[in-house]
Amino acid sequence: MARFNVDQGTIEGGEQVVRRLADLEGVFAERTAYNEALRKGNPVVYTVSSLQGTSGDGELHCGLGTIMPGRVGREFHLTRGHIHAYRPAAEYYIGLRGNGIMLLEQENGEGTEWCELLPDRLVHVPGNTAHRTVNTGDEPLVYLGIYPATAGHDYAAIGQRNFRSVVIATAQGPRVMDRARYLEELLEH
Ligand code: ZN
């Protein structure tokens, strides 16, 4: 048994990793907006508290993620995203607070699937699927991820090419769009 705290983003007995804006170089689509935001400060973008005390086949780990509200340009705050080092490993995400979107992407596939992450949603991330979480609301987005202890996290595979989709703010609300097309639009305006 372990207690977790949705307001503090912590799990009893867990270790917390803090990712600040400066740690997320190359993650956001708008480089100019990223550099401008960094000049103003280096806020916490997200934290993950992980419970990884057990290991071996059949064991489970879990992480409590908290993404602070905010944007870089029009793009909402997000996690770096990863694919599991052990590719067949799946994961469940359970929304606890706030409004978010998850981007799910096949390693060698076309396009990105996405789904909402809300306090009443259980999202299944299949194996061989890169996943990133985005806070589209104006309060912290808090969720639990439960995954095989053997999964591991591969950040490099997704870091080299980034996700194919971005989640941006529009007058009509959050919108998922193709990253390349979004960058083209920015150049046109
Ligand atoms: Zn994962």
Tab-separated table of C-alpha atoms and ligand atoms in Angstrom:
chain	number	residue	atom	x	y	z
A	1	MET	CA	0.000	0.000	0.000
A	2	ALA	CA	1.246	3.486	-0.793
A	3	ARG	CA	-0.444	6.858	-0.465
A	4	PHE	CA	-0.243	9.358	-3.279
A	5	ASN	CA	-0.963	13.066	-3.190
A	6	VAL	CA	-2.686	14.534	-6.238
A	7	ASP	CA	-2.013	18.130	-5.133
A	8	GLN	CA	1.721	17.600	-4.527
A	9	GLY	CA	2.245	15.038	-7.284
A	10	THR	CA	4.006	12.646	-4.924
A	11	ILE	CA	3.792	8.935	-4.068
A	12	GLU	CA	4.886	7.681	-0.680
A	13	GLY	CA	8.216	5.915	-1.145
A	14	GLY	CA	8.587	7.190	-4.698
A	15	GLU	CA	11.267	9.319	-6.340
A	16	GLN	CA	10.274	12.526	-8.059
A	17	VAL	CA	11.824	13.764	-11.288
A	18	VAL	CA	11.303	17.459	-12.114
A	19	ARG	CA	11.431	18.659	-15.714
A	20	ARG	CA	11.837	22.388	-16.224
A	21	LEU	CA	11.517	24.340	-19.439
A	22	ALA	CA	15.298	24.323	-19.967
A	23	ASP	CA	15.259	20.495	-19.874
A	24	LEU	CA	12.907	20.384	-22.876
A	25	GLU	CA	15.128	21.803	-25.623
A	26	GLY	CA	13.896	20.660	-29.036
A	27	VAL	CA	10.586	19.301	-27.716
A	28	PHE	CA	8.303	22.251	-28.536
A	29	ALA	CA	7.615	23.052	-32.191
A	30	GLU	CA	8.164	26.818	-32.021
A	31	ARG	CA	11.844	27.404	-31.385
A	32	THR	CA	11.529	31.196	-31.227
A	33	ALA	CA	8.679	30.993	-28.703
A	34	TYR	CA	10.693	28.478	-26.661
A	35	ASN	CA	13.737	30.757	-26.496
A	36	GLU	CA	11.533	33.735	-25.600
A	37	ALA	CA	9.837	31.776	-22.798
A	38	LEU	CA	13.241	30.700	-21.438
A	39	ARG	CA	14.425	34.302	-21.271
A	40	LYS	CA	11.473	35.031	-18.961
A	41	GLY	CA	12.219	32.134	-16.615
A	42	ASN	CA	12.644	28.415	-16.212
A	43	PRO	CA	9.360	27.128	-14.768
A	44	VAL	CA	8.578	23.534	-13.864
A	45	VAL	CA	6.708	22.018	-16.823
A	46	TYR	CA	6.071	18.593	-15.307
A	47	THR	CA	7.024	16.176	-12.552
A	48	VAL	CA	6.862	12.380	-12.378
A	49	SER	CA	6.979	10.484	-9.097
A	50	SER	CA	7.802	6.836	-9.709
A	51	LEU	CA	7.375	3.790	-7.558
A	52	GLN	CA	9.890	1.265	-8.860
A	53	GLY	CA	10.743	-0.737	-5.788
A	54	THR	CA	9.999	-4.116	-7.307
A	55	SER	CA	11.577	-5.743	-10.317
A	56	GLY	CA	11.429	-8.915	-12.316
A	57	ASP	CA	9.043	-10.588	-14.719
A	58	GLY	CA	5.416	-10.011	-13.831
A	59	GLU	CA	6.061	-7.011	-11.559
A	60	LEU	CA	4.557	-3.570	-12.085
A	61	HIS	CA	5.819	-0.014	-11.711
A	62	CYS	CA	3.780	3.141	-11.568
A	63	GLY	CA	4.323	6.848	-12.052
A	64	LEU	CA	2.246	9.826	-10.921
A	65	GLY	CA	2.592	12.574	-13.519
A	66	THR	CA	1.728	16.249	-13.029
A	67	ILE	CA	1.904	18.669	-15.960
A	68	MET	CA	1.598	22.336	-15.039
A	69	PRO	CA	-0.734	24.458	-17.168
A	70	GLY	CA	0.884	26.722	-19.745
A	71	ARG	CA	1.982	27.094	-23.349
A	72	VAL	CA	5.052	27.727	-25.445
A	73	GLY	CA	3.725	29.818	-28.306
A	74	ARG	CA	0.413	28.135	-29.099
A	75	GLU	CA	1.600	24.677	-28.049
A	76	PHE	CA	0.411	23.356	-24.688
A	77	HIS	CA	2.772	22.107	-21.988
A	78	LEU	CA	3.624	18.449	-22.516
A	79	THR	CA	5.886	15.616	-21.470
A	80	ARG	CA	8.990	14.706	-23.433
A	81	GLY	CA	7.267	11.450	-24.397
A	82	HIS	CA	8.793	8.018	-24.739
A	83	ILE	CA	8.470	4.540	-26.120
A	84	HIS	CA	9.212	1.606	-23.857
A	85	ALA	CA	12.731	0.205	-24.180
A	86	TYR	CA	11.082	-3.226	-24.091
A	87	ARG	CA	8.806	-2.468	-27.055
A	88	PRO	CA	5.987	-4.993	-26.350
A	89	ALA	CA	5.287	-3.404	-22.930
A	90	ALA	CA	1.847	-1.774	-22.719
A	91	GLU	CA	0.676	0.741	-20.107
A	92	TYR	CA	-2.500	2.079	-18.525
A	93	TYR	CA	-2.936	5.799	-17.911
A	94	ILE	CA	-5.587	6.883	-15.418
A	95	GLY	CA	-6.682	10.518	-15.382
A	96	LEU	CA	-7.006	12.012	-11.878
A	97	ARG	CA	-7.308	15.774	-12.333
A	98	GLY	CA	-7.482	18.363	-15.104
A	99	ASN	CA	-7.925	18.210	-18.870
A	100	GLY	CA	-5.434	16.593	-21.177
A	101	ILE	CA	-4.737	14.818	-24.411
A	102	MET	CA	-2.488	11.817	-25.035
A	103	LEU	CA	-0.646	11.416	-28.316
A	104	LEU	CA	-0.078	7.791	-29.338
A	105	GLU	CA	2.213	6.995	-32.211
A	106	GLN	CA	3.491	3.821	-33.836
A	107	GLU	CA	7.270	3.801	-34.049
A	108	ASN	CA	7.302	3.304	-37.815
A	109	GLY	CA	3.680	4.087	-38.638
A	110	GLU	CA	1.973	7.072	-40.204
A	111	GLY	CA	0.330	9.873	-38.250
A	112	THR	CA	-0.699	10.028	-34.628
A	113	GLU	CA	-3.734	8.814	-32.754
A	114	TRP	CA	-4.900	10.868	-29.823
A	115	CYS	CA	-7.412	10.618	-27.011
A	116	GLU	CA	-8.574	12.702	-24.085
A	117	LEU	CA	-7.119	12.190	-20.614
A	118	LEU	CA	-9.676	13.272	-18.012
A	119	PRO	CA	-10.469	12.246	-14.404
A	120	ASP	CA	-12.895	9.589	-15.654
A	121	ARG	CA	-10.701	8.134	-18.407
A	122	LEU	CA	-8.604	5.000	-18.542
A	123	VAL	CA	-6.281	5.041	-21.553
A	124	HIS	CA	-4.636	1.862	-22.806
A	125	VAL	CA	-1.285	2.441	-24.509
A	126	PRO	CA	-0.494	-0.670	-26.560
A	127	GLY	CA	3.017	-2.025	-26.926
A	128	ASN	CA	5.276	-0.562	-29.621
A	129	THR	CA	3.592	2.821	-29.192
A	130	ALA	CA	5.262	6.121	-28.304
A	131	HIS	CA	3.185	8.217	-25.910
A	132	ARG	CA	3.179	11.849	-24.841
A	133	THR	CA	0.796	13.631	-22.479
A	134	VAL	CA	-0.368	17.219	-22.989
A	135	ASN	CA	-2.103	19.550	-20.522
A	136	THR	CA	-4.816	21.395	-22.470
A	137	GLY	CA	-6.473	22.930	-19.403
A	138	ASP	CA	-5.784	25.778	-16.998
A	139	GLU	CA	-5.059	23.663	-13.908
A	140	PRO	CA	-2.455	20.924	-13.315
A	141	LEU	CA	-3.092	17.700	-15.239
A	142	VAL	CA	-2.511	14.733	-12.914
A	143	TYR	CA	-2.525	11.065	-13.933
A	144	LEU	CA	-1.194	7.669	-12.958
A	145	GLY	CA	0.662	5.420	-15.375
A	146	ILE	CA	0.968	1.699	-14.592
A	147	TYR	CA	3.399	-0.351	-16.640
A	148	PRO	CA	5.441	-3.575	-16.517
A	149	ALA	CA	8.604	-3.324	-14.426
A	150	THR	CA	10.512	-4.574	-17.469
A	151	ALA	CA	9.233	-1.736	-19.741
A	152	GLY	CA	12.060	0.804	-19.378
A	153	HIS	CA	11.926	4.262	-20.986
A	154	ASP	CA	13.496	5.078	-24.348
A	155	TYR	CA	13.530	8.871	-24.816
A	156	ALA	CA	16.141	8.953	-27.580
A	157	ALA	CA	14.070	7.182	-30.246
A	158	ILE	CA	11.346	9.835	-30.055
A	159	GLY	CA	13.765	12.695	-29.361
A	160	GLN	CA	15.455	12.274	-32.711
A	161	ARG	CA	12.342	12.935	-34.794
A	162	ASN	CA	9.759	14.194	-32.278
A	163	PHE	CA	6.034	13.359	-32.466
A	164	ARG	CA	4.284	13.924	-35.777
A	165	SER	CA	1.447	15.901	-34.180
A	166	VAL	CA	1.261	19.000	-32.013
A	167	VAL	CA	-1.561	20.123	-29.713
A	168	ILE	CA	-2.181	23.838	-30.029
A	169	ALA	CA	-4.583	26.412	-28.603
A	170	THR	CA	-7.132	27.886	-31.019
A	171	ALA	CA	-10.168	30.154	-30.569
A	172	GLN	CA	-12.294	26.989	-30.820
A	173	GLY	CA	-10.271	25.136	-28.165
A	174	PRO	CA	-7.370	22.668	-28.265
A	175	ARG	CA	-6.569	21.231	-31.682
A	176	VAL	CA	-4.345	18.325	-32.700
A	177	MET	CA	-2.570	19.017	-35.968
A	178	ASP	CA	0.315	17.778	-38.056
A	179	ARG	CA	3.635	19.193	-36.827
A	180	ALA	CA	5.055	19.835	-40.302
A	181	ARG	CA	1.874	21.618	-41.391
A	182	TYR	CA	1.867	23.705	-38.227
A	183	LEU	CA	5.452	24.811	-38.858
A	184	GLU	CA	4.550	25.694	-42.480
A	185	GLU	CA	1.634	27.822	-41.233
A	186	LEU	CA	3.942	29.674	-38.849
A	187	LEU	CA	6.266	30.566	-41.726
A	188	GLU	CA	3.353	31.845	-43.809
A	189	HIS	CA	2.191	34.305	-41.144
B	1	ZN	ZN	5.256	4.662	-20.741
